[in-house]
Every structure is written in C-alpha cells, then in structure tokens.
C-alpha cells in the first residue's frame, strides 16, 4: 500500500488538465485496494517485440499497468507471468495451437493457467493483432474492476469489416462534423506523422475497429491521384500495426476527371482498363489497401445509371479491378433520385432488391440503419432481410447530424441496439438485423458494419466528452452486434470517468434515457426529418419549397387541420409492404404499430386516442414537454456527481484515481455547460414545434402546458448561416 502511494505521489504533474484527449484509455490509478489486488496478479511480462504490432501490444500493456496499478516493486514475486504471443512467436503459446485455431485471424484467448509448473496469464492469439486486441480486453477488465480469478476468455469478432467512414474533404472540412477540422493534415502528409494518428489507431484497435475510409462519400476524384495516394499510404503505414486498413471513397466519374476519358460507363473497356490501372497503382502505394466505398447516383453524385447501367454494373466494375488484390467494394444503398416521385423511404429498396445476387463476391452493399437518413428514430431499413443472396453491411451514423450535434448528450448505443435487435422476420421469428449483418441468417462470411465517424481535431476527438461514448459503442457493437447497450455504457463510464459504482450507476441511467429524450423534444411518435434546412441545426418543421420536396419537413409530417403523419400503408405510399408480411401487417395496423412509429406509417387524426388516453394532439405536446423535462433531469443527475478539488487548490497533481467517486472539475464543468445548451435547445425545439403544429391543428394546449414564449414567426425567422458541418 505504502509503495503504491509513493508511486502515485512520484507521478510528474500532468502537463494538461483533463481534456478528454485520452478517451477511454486514460489508465488513471485505480482505488488502492483494487490496485493492490491486481498487482498480486501480474508478474513479469514476457512479450515478443519483433514486429510493430507486437511492440504495440507490449507497450500498451505496460502503459496500462503502470497507469492503473503502478510500477510495483513486488512485480514478479510469486505473481503469474504474463505471456503475450502467437504460436509463431512463443513456444509456450504454441502448445495452445489447437485452442487458438478456432479463433480466426483476429480472435484471442485470455487464460490464467499453469504451464510446465509455471503460473501464467496468457494473452494468446493466432495472429499478432489478436494479441493486441487481447491486451485491450485485459486492460478493460482492470479499468472496469472485474475479477481476473479463473480468467478464461475466448473472443473473436462476429463481423469482418468494422469500419469508420470519415466524411472528410481534402480541404479539412468535415461534412456533418462537429469536432473541429479533419484529423488528416493532407498538407503535411506524407512526411509528418502527427502522433495523433497513432492515438487514433490505438483507440480504434481497443475496440477492434479494423478499417478506416479516409475521405468523404461525396468524393473528390483527386483523392485517387498519386500525390494523395502517397499521403494515404503514410497514414496506412501508421495504422497497419494496429490492424487497421485504409479504404478510399471513389468518385465514379474519376476516369473522366483524372483519366481524361469521355465516359465513366462501367461497360466501356477503356473505363475498365482505367480502373484496373488505378487500382494496381493504389496497391503499389498501399499493399494492403482495403478497397472502395462508393456513393453513386444519389444526391447528385455520378454513377452507373448516368449510362443506363445498374448499381450492380457499377459495383462489379470496381470489384473486378480490386479482386486480384483482395480488395472489396462497399457500395452504398443510400440512393434516391429527385425525379422519382415515389416516397423517398421506399426508393433504395425498389432500386436494389431486384439486384439481389447480381454482385461480385467482393461487393458488400452498405445500407443505412433506416430508410430515410439517420433520424432520431426510424424503423429498420426494409432491405435488411430482403436481399438474402447479397452480403449487406450496416451503416450507422456516429456523428449526430440529426441529433443536436456534439452539444446534446445523446447516447446512441440504444439506437444501434434497437435497430440490431429488430426482427426482420425474413426467415421467421428471430431473424434480427444483427443476424443479417453478422451473416449468420443467410450464411454469408463477408460481413461488415460502418459508422460515420464523429472524429475531428478537437481535443476531445468527438466534439464533446459524451460523444466519445458513441464512437466507443459503435466499435463494441461492430465486434459483437448482440452486446447490450447498457453494458457498453457501463464499461465506457468506468473507463472514461471512474469505476466507482456511485459514478457508473447514475451516468449510465442518464445515458440510457438520453436518446428517448432527444426523440421526444425533436421528433416524437414517429415524426422525422423536421430539422432546419441544409445544416439541420435546430427545429424547422415548417420547411417547405426549395429544390426538392423530400428535402422539406412538410413532405414528411403532412400535418394539416385534420391530422398528421405519413401514410405509408396501402392507402398511402405502401412503403410498409417492403417489410416481411409479419412485420408489414403489424406496422400497417394502426392498433398494432408501436406508438413510437405511429406517424412514420400513418396519417392520424388529431383526436385519435392514444394508449395514455390522451388525444394525439395532447400526447404530441406532452411528449415535447417530456423531452425537455428529461434533459432537465439529466442536468440534475450531473450536478449531483461529485468533482475532485481542482489542481491549484491541492497544490499538486490531481489524483482523481485516489478519489474514485469524483470526476475531475475540467470535464465536469464542460459537460455541465453542454447540458445547459441542450436544455436551452430542447426548450427551443419544444416551443417552436408546438407553435408550428398548433398553427395547423388549431387546438388549444392541454391544461398546464405553457404557451411558447414567441409567436411562430419568431422561430421561423431564426437563421444560422454559420452552423457547423454543412454539406458542401
Ligand atoms: C445525408 C447528409 C449528407 C450526406 C448523405 C449521405 O443526407 O446530410 O451530408 O452526404 O447523408 O449519407 O450520403
């Protein structure tokens, strides 16, 4: 004990206050009793250091142990030796070859056992990267205070491609980014390798994320020009030891823009040759290049349909060029066209379902979680379960384009979980989206999950401390899509703030309720796409006119004097018919559809009776108010979390780990301020939405509901031309 305290006091004062940079890898000192328990379980570390990945694994373990439990003088005395390695790197681990074989290329084994009379703690894997993942897993157990007694863990990812999509432009602007500018400094690459690139890779590897698409889906062809390939190659070199491959978004018309051809027709032999040469060139720069992500024929992007070809023709063109190198194509199904009058929610399905089975084996179709566009709540996308012969990968949005940007505390783990656990009924009950995405439903080995990154050069990485949790939750679910959002949140809180139950419990509760709060104050009861035009900051339920109907709010809510909601049943767009019959029947029946999706599928009279006994109008108002109250409750919860005394008051380095129930004042204050912003904006959403919908319904507010403080025109007049993250 004394030794431990001495170690703590000897720590040099931290040069920076807690600013969130360390993410969930803070490795802050554990409470003394816990640290002492763990110290007795870690002896000497035996680790190979031949390869960069091996060194990364060893260094991470040493860094984690030093931070969490300190450099113990007792280490090595009687405690199990920690042995890291693969059958190739360690003769001791070679004896476990049979056990390891079942774990695939990325799995690992953690095991406390005896070998030749020695007490050992194994971090073993078939490949180096598995050892790295195993190190992170073990450290997570320490960070969250779990017992290591009788440790025996076998893990392997359920999904093959676990990818972040960066919507980063070459000029550093991040489309829908709320965390500063792009992390990639294209200007100083390839020479300068910002240490931050390594920390980015560490953070991703700690979750098992194994791919990164560097550039925006609204792609600039120049990303494929040699000067940018050299820069991307430098990033790939930094990421490689951490098991992360680099991918690029490809602009379909690049043969014209870069190659000077007159066409990008996928069936034109010159176009095919151009792509083949381009791909061969990319692999000269990046030998383990992952492949392309493509947005085609959507929102003005070029694509195969410009030449009368199909999405399959376009995807296969690129797939053929990549195949010999082992590269893949992630072809997006986020496709809708302004000249198609059909309900936008139905267009991707209509476009793709007939192409089932028409794609090359190295193509995976990337489908957004819902049929519109990352709304606070959507039903699952009807393509999941509808293309059994085609691998489909999930696309979630981690950045909160439609959820209040970085300042609103909205934990997305529950959103992801809700989608993944939705039952498509494609092969009867239990055909969850998770089983479509992990390939088990249809027997696909080629599987993937992408998250649109919320990462920028802000010190917090994600624009706020709590947005880190969404990156974290995405990564954990990409590894295992059946994990519980609550458990993931609990791990994140323990690692990011403190494992003390009096910290973890209230913060997890707050996170778990946070997404529903946002749904309530923005788009309750199945409403969607009511944000302001363009930048999507703040309420805009009145948005109408402009270049296209399906970029307006009135298109989606269809409110008038009599009622509100989008009729997607047989009497309306009939988009509901795109679901399996059992699902469609439930959603189409106004008595069975969950109230959370009521106005997504039905146009409903204002005096429709809700489960609460209220009229729809009264319920809508109540939900808006409830959302504001929920944010108020989050503020109260946060205010009750104790903070440690600031550094200057103690006159020495902060030892937050020594007071595990306290959060450092720096992050505490910043989060309190964010919640204040969120409270103000939730109120704004409520008041503006009620003012607008009341102008249509003509109904009085229920008793006790305050009247919005401004007339509707005031809300409509608010302009935010400089809101961050716009698309351009
Ligand atoms: C949304 C978003 C765009 C983005 C698009 C996409 O519409 O607002 O900025 O380009 O999704 O996913 O392609």
PDB file of C-alpha atoms in Angstrom, residues 26-293:
ATOM      1  CA  UNK A  26      -6.888   7.086 -19.505  1.00  0.00           C
ATOM      2  CA  UNK A  27      -5.446   4.320 -17.337  1.00  0.00           C
ATOM      3  CA  UNK A  28      -5.934   6.510 -14.278  1.00  0.00           C
ATOM      4  CA  UNK A  29      -4.792   4.972 -10.990  1.00  0.00           C
ATOM      5  CA  UNK A  30      -7.338   2.558  -9.587  1.00  0.00           C
ATOM      6  CA  UNK A  31      -8.529   2.751  -5.991  1.00  0.00           C
ATOM      7  CA  UNK A  32      -5.696   1.472  -3.765  1.00  0.00           C
ATOM      8  CA  UNK A  33      -7.368  -1.756  -2.645  1.00  0.00           C
ATOM      9  CA  UNK A  34      -8.307  -2.728  -6.188  1.00  0.00           C
ATOM     10  CA  UNK A  35      -4.856  -1.847  -7.455  1.00  0.00           C
ATOM     11  CA  UNK A  36      -3.300  -3.989  -4.747  1.00  0.00           C
ATOM     12  CA  UNK A  37      -5.454  -6.958  -5.764  1.00  0.00           C
ATOM     13  CA  UNK A  38      -4.397  -6.649  -9.363  1.00  0.00           C
ATOM     14  CA  UNK A  39      -0.754  -6.117  -8.512  1.00  0.00           C
ATOM     15  CA  UNK A  40      -0.706  -9.530  -6.930  1.00  0.00           C
ATOM     16  CA  UNK A  41      -1.908 -10.972 -10.250  1.00  0.00           C
ATOM     17  CA  UNK A  42       0.687  -9.525 -12.567  1.00  0.00           C
ATOM     18  CA  UNK A  43       4.228 -10.779 -12.534  1.00  0.00           C
ATOM     19  CA  UNK A  44       6.857 -10.241 -15.179  1.00  0.00           C
ATOM     20  CA  UNK A  45       5.721  -9.604 -18.745  1.00  0.00           C
ATOM     21  CA  UNK A  46       7.117 -11.843 -21.480  1.00  0.00           C
ATOM     22  CA  UNK A  47       6.353 -10.397 -24.862  1.00  0.00           C
ATOM     23  CA  UNK A  48       7.915 -10.636 -28.299  1.00  0.00           C
ATOM     24  CA  UNK A  49       8.953  -7.349 -29.861  1.00  0.00           C
ATOM     25  CA  UNK A  50       9.930  -8.345 -33.381  1.00  0.00           C
ATOM     26  CA  UNK A  51       7.024  -6.781 -35.230  1.00  0.00           C
ATOM     27  CA  UNK A  52       5.425  -3.372 -34.895  1.00  0.00           C
ATOM     28  CA  UNK A  53       2.172  -4.986 -33.771  1.00  0.00           C
ATOM     29  CA  UNK A  54       3.970  -6.987 -31.105  1.00  0.00           C
ATOM     30  CA  UNK A  55       5.626  -3.829 -29.838  1.00  0.00           C
ATOM     31  CA  UNK A  56       2.308  -2.001 -29.823  1.00  0.00           C
ATOM     32  CA  UNK A  57       0.754  -4.797 -27.752  1.00  0.00           C
ATOM     33  CA  UNK A  58       3.610  -4.916 -25.261  1.00  0.00           C
ATOM     34  CA  UNK A  59       3.785  -1.133 -24.925  1.00  0.00           C
ATOM     35  CA  UNK A  60       0.051  -0.818 -24.406  1.00  0.00           C
ATOM     36  CA  UNK A  61       0.075  -3.437 -21.681  1.00  0.00           C
ATOM     37  CA  UNK A  62       2.963  -1.801 -19.860  1.00  0.00           C
ATOM     38  CA  UNK A  63       1.446   1.629 -20.230  1.00  0.00           C
ATOM     39  CA  UNK A  64      -1.907   0.414 -18.937  1.00  0.00           C
ATOM     40  CA  UNK A  65      -0.486  -1.465 -15.977  1.00  0.00           C
ATOM     41  CA  UNK A  66       1.772   1.409 -14.987  1.00  0.00           C
ATOM     42  CA  UNK A  67      -1.129   3.820 -15.029  1.00  0.00           C
ATOM     43  CA  UNK A  68      -3.728   1.622 -13.388  1.00  0.00           C
ATOM     44  CA  UNK A  69      -1.770  -0.230 -10.738  1.00  0.00           C
ATOM     45  CA  UNK A  70       1.620   1.456 -10.730  1.00  0.00           C
ATOM     46  CA  UNK A  71       5.109   0.086 -11.126  1.00  0.00           C
ATOM     47  CA  UNK A  72       5.105  -2.454  -8.374  1.00  0.00           C
ATOM     48  CA  UNK A  73       8.401  -3.412  -6.777  1.00  0.00           C
ATOM     49  CA  UNK A  74       6.734  -6.691  -5.924  1.00  0.00           C
ATOM     50  CA  UNK A  75       6.032  -7.478  -9.510  1.00  0.00           C
ATOM     51  CA  UNK A  76       7.428 -10.835 -10.419  1.00  0.00           C
ATOM     52  CA  UNK A  77       7.418 -12.208  -6.881  1.00  0.00           C
ATOM     53  CA  UNK A  78       5.061 -15.145  -6.977  1.00  0.00           C
ATOM     54  CA  UNK A  79       2.593 -13.493  -9.333  1.00  0.00           C
ATOM     55  CA  UNK A  80       1.772 -15.180 -12.641  1.00  0.00           C
ATOM     56  CA  UNK A  81       3.979 -14.312 -15.573  1.00  0.00           C
ATOM     57  CA  UNK A  82       2.058 -12.523 -18.296  1.00  0.00           C
ATOM     58  CA  UNK A  83       2.869 -14.199 -21.593  1.00  0.00           C
ATOM     59  CA  UNK A  84       1.919 -12.473 -24.832  1.00  0.00           C
ATOM     60  CA  UNK A  85       2.179 -14.019 -28.238  1.00  0.00           C
ATOM     61  CA  UNK A  86       1.135 -16.309 -31.047  1.00  0.00           C
ATOM     62  CA  UNK A  87       2.153 -19.910 -31.769  1.00  0.00           C
ATOM     63  CA  UNK A  88       4.752 -18.426 -34.107  1.00  0.00           C
ATOM     64  CA  UNK A  89       6.242 -16.043 -31.574  1.00  0.00           C
ATOM     65  CA  UNK A  90       6.125 -18.107 -28.374  1.00  0.00           C
ATOM     66  CA  UNK A  91       6.916 -21.793 -27.836  1.00  0.00           C
ATOM     67  CA  UNK A  92       4.850 -21.718 -24.688  1.00  0.00           C
ATOM     68  CA  UNK A  93       1.834 -20.466 -26.623  1.00  0.00           C
ATOM     69  CA  UNK A  94       2.473 -22.930 -29.440  1.00  0.00           C
ATOM     70  CA  UNK A  95       1.206 -25.604 -27.056  1.00  0.00           C
ATOM     71  CA  UNK A  96      -2.226 -23.952 -27.269  1.00  0.00           C
ATOM     72  CA  UNK A  97      -2.337 -24.034 -31.050  1.00  0.00           C
ATOM     73  CA  UNK A  98      -5.477 -26.172 -31.250  1.00  0.00           C
ATOM     74  CA  UNK A  99      -7.404 -23.862 -28.973  1.00  0.00           C
ATOM     75  CA  UNK A 100      -6.238 -20.847 -30.931  1.00  0.00           C
ATOM     76  CA  UNK A 101      -7.054 -22.217 -34.362  1.00  0.00           C
ATOM     77  CA  UNK A 102     -10.758 -21.803 -33.701  1.00  0.00           C
ATOM     78  CA  UNK A 103     -10.351 -18.083 -33.111  1.00  0.00           C
ATOM     79  CA  UNK A 104      -9.699 -16.970 -36.676  1.00  0.00           C
ATOM     80  CA  UNK A 105      -7.329 -14.218 -37.732  1.00  0.00           C
ATOM     81  CA  UNK A 106      -8.445 -11.642 -35.212  1.00  0.00           C
ATOM     82  CA  UNK A 107      -9.531 -13.611 -32.142  1.00  0.00           C
ATOM     83  CA  UNK A 108      -7.677 -14.095 -28.872  1.00  0.00           C
ATOM     84  CA  UNK A 109      -7.506 -16.132 -25.725  1.00  0.00           C
ATOM     85  CA  UNK A 110      -7.010 -14.788 -22.215  1.00  0.00           C
ATOM     86  CA  UNK A 111      -6.259 -17.552 -19.801  1.00  0.00           C
ATOM     87  CA  UNK A 112      -4.896 -17.931 -16.321  1.00  0.00           C
ATOM     88  CA  UNK A 113      -3.309 -21.381 -16.223  1.00  0.00           C
ATOM     89  CA  UNK A 114      -0.260 -23.447 -15.327  1.00  0.00           C
ATOM     90  CA  UNK A 115       2.265 -24.468 -17.950  1.00  0.00           C
ATOM     91  CA  UNK A 116       5.238 -26.690 -17.050  1.00  0.00           C
ATOM     92  CA  UNK A 117       4.704 -25.850 -13.395  1.00  0.00           C
ATOM     93  CA  UNK A 118       4.604 -22.097 -14.043  1.00  0.00           C
ATOM     94  CA  UNK A 119       1.701 -19.869 -13.156  1.00  0.00           C
ATOM     95  CA  UNK A 120       0.940 -17.870 -16.325  1.00  0.00           C
ATOM     96  CA  UNK A 121      -1.549 -15.369 -17.595  1.00  0.00           C
ATOM     97  CA  UNK A 122      -1.779 -15.887 -21.341  1.00  0.00           C
ATOM     98  CA  UNK A 123      -2.677 -13.231 -23.859  1.00  0.00           C
ATOM     99  CA  UNK A 124      -2.543 -15.512 -26.847  1.00  0.00           C
ATOM    100  CA  UNK A 125      -3.841 -15.337 -30.391  1.00  0.00           C
ATOM    101  CA  UNK A 126      -3.380 -16.910 -33.804  1.00  0.00           C
ATOM    102  CA  UNK A 127      -2.044 -13.580 -35.156  1.00  0.00           C
ATOM    103  CA  UNK A 128      -0.278 -10.592 -33.652  1.00  0.00           C
ATOM    104  CA  UNK A 129      -3.301  -8.351 -33.964  1.00  0.00           C
ATOM    105  CA  UNK A 130      -5.328 -10.707 -31.803  1.00  0.00           C
ATOM    106  CA  UNK A 131      -2.727 -10.306 -29.068  1.00  0.00           C
ATOM    107  CA  UNK A 132      -3.169  -6.546 -29.286  1.00  0.00           C
ATOM    108  CA  UNK A 133      -6.938  -6.945 -29.016  1.00  0.00           C
ATOM    109  CA  UNK A 134      -6.398  -9.281 -26.077  1.00  0.00           C
ATOM    110  CA  UNK A 135      -4.267  -6.693 -24.304  1.00  0.00           C
ATOM    111  CA  UNK A 136      -7.018  -4.115 -24.674  1.00  0.00           C
ATOM    112  CA  UNK A 137      -9.575  -6.594 -23.396  1.00  0.00           C
ATOM    113  CA  UNK A 138      -7.481  -7.391 -20.351  1.00  0.00           C
ATOM    114  CA  UNK A 139      -6.903  -3.734 -19.605  1.00  0.00           C
ATOM    115  CA  UNK A 140     -10.619  -3.102 -19.915  1.00  0.00           C
ATOM    116  CA  UNK A 141     -11.208  -5.717 -17.237  1.00  0.00           C
ATOM    117  CA  UNK A 142      -8.866  -3.825 -14.943  1.00  0.00           C
ATOM    118  CA  UNK A 143     -10.332  -0.444 -15.813  1.00  0.00           C
ATOM    119  CA  UNK A 144     -13.819  -1.707 -15.002  1.00  0.00           C
ATOM    120  CA  UNK A 145     -12.736  -3.511 -11.850  1.00  0.00           C
ATOM    121  CA  UNK A 146     -13.546  -7.070 -12.951  1.00  0.00           C
ATOM    122  CA  UNK A 147     -12.135 -10.132 -11.278  1.00  0.00           C
ATOM    123  CA  UNK A 148      -9.296 -11.906 -13.024  1.00  0.00           C
ATOM    124  CA  UNK A 149      -9.686 -15.084 -10.961  1.00  0.00           C
ATOM    125  CA  UNK A 150     -10.024 -18.163 -13.157  1.00  0.00           C
ATOM    126  CA  UNK A 151      -9.768 -15.938 -16.205  1.00  0.00           C
ATOM    127  CA  UNK A 152     -10.636 -17.757 -19.403  1.00  0.00           C
ATOM    128  CA  UNK A 153     -11.896 -15.668 -22.284  1.00  0.00           C
ATOM    129  CA  UNK A 154     -12.204 -16.641 -25.924  1.00  0.00           C
ATOM    130  CA  UNK A 155     -13.198 -13.870 -28.277  1.00  0.00           C
ATOM    131  CA  UNK A 156     -13.431 -13.371 -31.983  1.00  0.00           C
ATOM    132  CA  UNK A 157     -15.267 -10.709 -33.938  1.00  0.00           C
ATOM    133  CA  UNK A 158     -18.658 -11.597 -35.346  1.00  0.00           C
ATOM    134  CA  UNK A 159     -18.263  -9.110 -38.195  1.00  0.00           C
ATOM    135  CA  UNK A 160     -15.404  -8.940 -40.665  1.00  0.00           C
ATOM    136  CA  UNK A 161     -15.241  -5.287 -41.759  1.00  0.00           C
ATOM    137  CA  UNK A 162     -15.514  -2.945 -38.778  1.00  0.00           C
ATOM    138  CA  UNK A 163     -15.054   0.386 -40.375  1.00  0.00           C
ATOM    139  CA  UNK A 164     -15.186   4.097 -39.667  1.00  0.00           C
ATOM    140  CA  UNK A 165     -16.324   6.269 -42.556  1.00  0.00           C
ATOM    141  CA  UNK A 166     -14.800   9.734 -42.402  1.00  0.00           C
ATOM    142  CA  UNK A 167     -16.741  12.317 -44.343  1.00  0.00           C
ATOM    143  CA  UNK A 168     -13.604  14.441 -44.576  1.00  0.00           C
ATOM    144  CA  UNK A 169     -12.853  16.694 -47.501  1.00  0.00           C
ATOM    145  CA  UNK A 170      -9.376  17.388 -48.814  1.00  0.00           C
ATOM    146  CA  UNK A 171      -9.604  20.991 -47.557  1.00  0.00           C
ATOM    147  CA  UNK A 172     -10.064  19.781 -43.976  1.00  0.00           C
ATOM    148  CA  UNK A 173     -13.801  20.437 -43.763  1.00  0.00           C
ATOM    149  CA  UNK A 174     -15.714  17.525 -42.271  1.00  0.00           C
ATOM    150  CA  UNK A 175     -19.183  17.102 -43.705  1.00  0.00           C
ATOM    151  CA  UNK A 176     -21.560  16.711 -40.770  1.00  0.00           C
ATOM    152  CA  UNK A 177     -18.576  17.021 -38.468  1.00  0.00           C
ATOM    153  CA  UNK A 178     -18.913  18.804 -35.125  1.00  0.00           C
ATOM    154  CA  UNK A 179     -15.485  18.099 -33.693  1.00  0.00           C
ATOM    155  CA  UNK A 180     -13.331  20.611 -35.476  1.00  0.00           C
ATOM    156  CA  UNK A 181     -11.470  20.015 -38.699  1.00  0.00           C
ATOM    157  CA  UNK A 182     -10.326  16.771 -40.251  1.00  0.00           C
ATOM    158  CA  UNK A 183      -7.774  14.763 -38.331  1.00  0.00           C
ATOM    159  CA  UNK A 184      -5.868  14.202 -41.563  1.00  0.00           C
ATOM    160  CA  UNK A 185      -3.476  17.016 -42.280  1.00  0.00           C
ATOM    161  CA  UNK A 186      -3.111  16.463 -46.003  1.00  0.00           C
ATOM    162  CA  UNK A 187      -0.811  19.447 -46.241  1.00  0.00           C
ATOM    163  CA  UNK A 188       1.918  17.966 -44.050  1.00  0.00           C
ATOM    164  CA  UNK A 189       1.480  14.374 -45.187  1.00  0.00           C
ATOM    165  CA  UNK A 190       3.231  12.186 -46.166  1.00  0.00           C
ATOM    166  CA  UNK A 191       6.286  13.483 -44.279  1.00  0.00           C
ATOM    167  CA  UNK A 192       4.777  14.448 -40.951  1.00  0.00           C
ATOM    168  CA  UNK A 193       3.126  11.698 -38.953  1.00  0.00           C
ATOM    169  CA  UNK A 194       1.200  13.542 -36.292  1.00  0.00           C
ATOM    170  CA  UNK A 195       1.375  11.415 -33.101  1.00  0.00           C
ATOM    171  CA  UNK A 196      -2.346  11.799 -33.012  1.00  0.00           C
ATOM    172  CA  UNK A 197      -2.643   9.343 -35.902  1.00  0.00           C
ATOM    173  CA  UNK A 198      -1.146   6.703 -33.638  1.00  0.00           C
ATOM    174  CA  UNK A 199      -3.515   7.528 -30.810  1.00  0.00           C
ATOM    175  CA  UNK A 200      -6.396   7.319 -33.257  1.00  0.00           C
ATOM    176  CA  UNK A 201      -5.218   3.860 -34.243  1.00  0.00           C
ATOM    177  CA  UNK A 202      -4.827   2.794 -30.616  1.00  0.00           C
ATOM    178  CA  UNK A 203      -8.345   3.933 -29.783  1.00  0.00           C
ATOM    179  CA  UNK A 204      -9.781   2.046 -32.722  1.00  0.00           C
ATOM    180  CA  UNK A 205      -7.768  -1.081 -32.021  1.00  0.00           C
ATOM    181  CA  UNK A 206      -9.017  -1.007 -28.438  1.00  0.00           C
ATOM    182  CA  UNK A 207     -12.480  -1.610 -29.901  1.00  0.00           C
ATOM    183  CA  UNK A 208     -11.461  -3.906 -32.721  1.00  0.00           C
ATOM    184  CA  UNK A 209     -12.180  -1.383 -35.476  1.00  0.00           C
ATOM    185  CA  UNK A 210     -10.119  -2.636 -38.404  1.00  0.00           C
ATOM    186  CA  UNK A 211     -10.779  -0.220 -41.241  1.00  0.00           C
ATOM    187  CA  UNK A 212     -10.990   3.464 -41.982  1.00  0.00           C
ATOM    188  CA  UNK A 213     -12.354   5.203 -45.049  1.00  0.00           C
ATOM    189  CA  UNK A 214     -10.336   8.396 -45.140  1.00  0.00           C
ATOM    190  CA  UNK A 215     -12.436  10.629 -47.382  1.00  0.00           C
ATOM    191  CA  UNK A 216     -15.993  11.799 -47.829  1.00  0.00           C
ATOM    192  CA  UNK A 217     -18.543   9.701 -49.718  1.00  0.00           C
ATOM    193  CA  UNK A 218     -19.248  12.864 -51.668  1.00  0.00           C
ATOM    194  CA  UNK A 219     -15.838  12.182 -53.051  1.00  0.00           C
ATOM    195  CA  UNK A 220     -13.309  14.306 -54.801  1.00  0.00           C
ATOM    196  CA  UNK A 221     -11.628  12.318 -57.579  1.00  0.00           C
ATOM    197  CA  UNK A 222      -8.310  13.854 -56.580  1.00  0.00           C
ATOM    198  CA  UNK A 223      -8.201  11.558 -53.550  1.00  0.00           C
ATOM    199  CA  UNK A 224      -7.172   8.903 -56.069  1.00  0.00           C
ATOM    200  CA  UNK A 225      -4.406  10.998 -57.651  1.00  0.00           C
ATOM    201  CA  UNK A 226      -0.829   9.877 -56.931  1.00  0.00           C
ATOM    202  CA  UNK A 227       0.013  12.783 -54.620  1.00  0.00           C
ATOM    203  CA  UNK A 228      -2.897  11.918 -52.349  1.00  0.00           C
ATOM    204  CA  UNK A 229      -2.220   8.202 -52.590  1.00  0.00           C
ATOM    205  CA  UNK A 230       1.244   8.870 -51.178  1.00  0.00           C
ATOM    206  CA  UNK A 231      -0.369  10.692 -48.273  1.00  0.00           C
ATOM    207  CA  UNK A 232      -2.940   7.952 -47.707  1.00  0.00           C
ATOM    208  CA  UNK A 233      -0.088   5.436 -47.796  1.00  0.00           C
ATOM    209  CA  UNK A 234       1.656   7.291 -44.968  1.00  0.00           C
ATOM    210  CA  UNK A 235      -1.483   7.014 -42.861  1.00  0.00           C
ATOM    211  CA  UNK A 236      -1.790   3.337 -43.770  1.00  0.00           C
ATOM    212  CA  UNK A 237       1.766   2.821 -42.508  1.00  0.00           C
ATOM    213  CA  UNK A 238       0.852   4.342 -39.154  1.00  0.00           C
ATOM    214  CA  UNK A 239      -2.365   2.342 -38.847  1.00  0.00           C
ATOM    215  CA  UNK A 240      -1.067  -1.038 -40.052  1.00  0.00           C
ATOM    216  CA  UNK A 241       0.473  -2.169 -36.752  1.00  0.00           C
ATOM    217  CA  UNK A 242      -2.913  -1.655 -35.151  1.00  0.00           C
ATOM    218  CA  UNK A 243      -4.712  -3.943 -37.589  1.00  0.00           C
ATOM    219  CA  UNK A 244      -6.376  -1.071 -39.440  1.00  0.00           C
ATOM    220  CA  UNK A 245      -6.639  -0.978 -43.199  1.00  0.00           C
ATOM    221  CA  UNK A 246      -7.172   2.121 -45.236  1.00  0.00           C
ATOM    222  CA  UNK A 247     -10.062   2.429 -47.707  1.00  0.00           C
ATOM    223  CA  UNK A 248     -10.986   5.307 -50.001  1.00  0.00           C
ATOM    224  CA  UNK A 249     -14.262   6.690 -51.256  1.00  0.00           C
ATOM    225  CA  UNK A 250     -14.138   6.539 -55.032  1.00  0.00           C
ATOM    226  CA  UNK A 251     -15.853   9.038 -57.259  1.00  0.00           C
ATOM    227  CA  UNK A 252     -17.494   7.105 -60.035  1.00  0.00           C
ATOM    228  CA  UNK A 253     -16.587   9.662 -62.657  1.00  0.00           C
ATOM    229  CA  UNK A 254     -12.866   9.606 -61.793  1.00  0.00           C
ATOM    230  CA  UNK A 255     -11.958   8.112 -65.203  1.00  0.00           C
ATOM    231  CA  UNK A 256     -13.223  11.354 -66.733  1.00  0.00           C
ATOM    232  CA  UNK A 257     -11.866  13.761 -64.131  1.00  0.00           C
ATOM    233  CA  UNK A 258      -8.498  12.130 -63.560  1.00  0.00           C
ATOM    234  CA  UNK A 259      -8.093   9.987 -66.635  1.00  0.00           C
ATOM    235  CA  UNK A 260      -9.349  12.365 -69.294  1.00  0.00           C
ATOM    236  CA  UNK A 261     -11.762   9.765 -70.712  1.00  0.00           C
ATOM    237  CA  UNK A 262     -15.004  10.911 -72.230  1.00  0.00           C
ATOM    238  CA  UNK A 263     -17.102   8.443 -70.251  1.00  0.00           C
ATOM    239  CA  UNK A 264     -17.258   6.518 -66.983  1.00  0.00           C
ATOM    240  CA  UNK A 265     -19.616   3.882 -68.426  1.00  0.00           C
ATOM    241  CA  UNK A 266     -18.879   0.696 -66.469  1.00  0.00           C
ATOM    242  CA  UNK A 267     -19.240  -1.476 -69.552  1.00  0.00           C
ATOM    243  CA  UNK A 268     -16.767   0.548 -71.607  1.00  0.00           C
ATOM    244  CA  UNK A 269     -13.462  -1.362 -71.960  1.00  0.00           C
ATOM    245  CA  UNK A 270     -11.403   1.837 -71.683  1.00  0.00           C
ATOM    246  CA  UNK A 271     -13.105   2.641 -68.400  1.00  0.00           C
ATOM    247  CA  UNK A 272     -12.463  -0.869 -67.141  1.00  0.00           C
ATOM    248  CA  UNK A 273      -8.798  -0.589 -68.083  1.00  0.00           C
ATOM    249  CA  UNK A 274      -8.536   2.776 -66.378  1.00  0.00           C
ATOM    250  CA  UNK A 275      -9.870   1.414 -63.098  1.00  0.00           C
ATOM    251  CA  UNK A 276      -7.615  -1.612 -63.320  1.00  0.00           C
ATOM    252  CA  UNK A 277      -4.552   0.600 -63.752  1.00  0.00           C
ATOM    253  CA  UNK A 278      -5.705   2.890 -60.982  1.00  0.00           C
ATOM    254  CA  UNK A 279      -6.242   0.012 -58.590  1.00  0.00           C
ATOM    255  CA  UNK A 280      -2.864  -1.520 -59.463  1.00  0.00           C
ATOM    256  CA  UNK A 281      -1.292   1.857 -58.756  1.00  0.00           C
ATOM    257  CA  UNK A 282      -3.059   2.146 -55.394  1.00  0.00           C
ATOM    258  CA  UNK A 283      -1.701  -1.231 -54.344  1.00  0.00           C
ATOM    259  CA  UNK A 284       1.807  -0.104 -55.219  1.00  0.00           C
ATOM    260  CA  UNK A 285       1.339   2.664 -52.668  1.00  0.00           C
ATOM    261  CA  UNK A 286      -0.684   0.665 -50.136  1.00  0.00           C
ATOM    262  CA  UNK A 287      -0.082  -3.095 -50.434  1.00  0.00           C
ATOM    263  CA  UNK A 288      -2.899  -3.943 -48.033  1.00  0.00           C
ATOM    264  CA  UNK A 289      -5.359  -1.344 -49.319  1.00  0.00           C
ATOM    265  CA  UNK A 290      -8.866  -2.333 -48.202  1.00  0.00           C
ATOM    266  CA  UNK A 291     -10.937  -1.163 -51.154  1.00  0.00           C
ATOM    267  CA  UNK A 292     -13.523   1.410 -52.175  1.00  0.00           C
ATOM    268  CA  UNK A 293     -16.624   2.913 -50.653  1.00  0.00           C
TER     269      UNK A 293
END
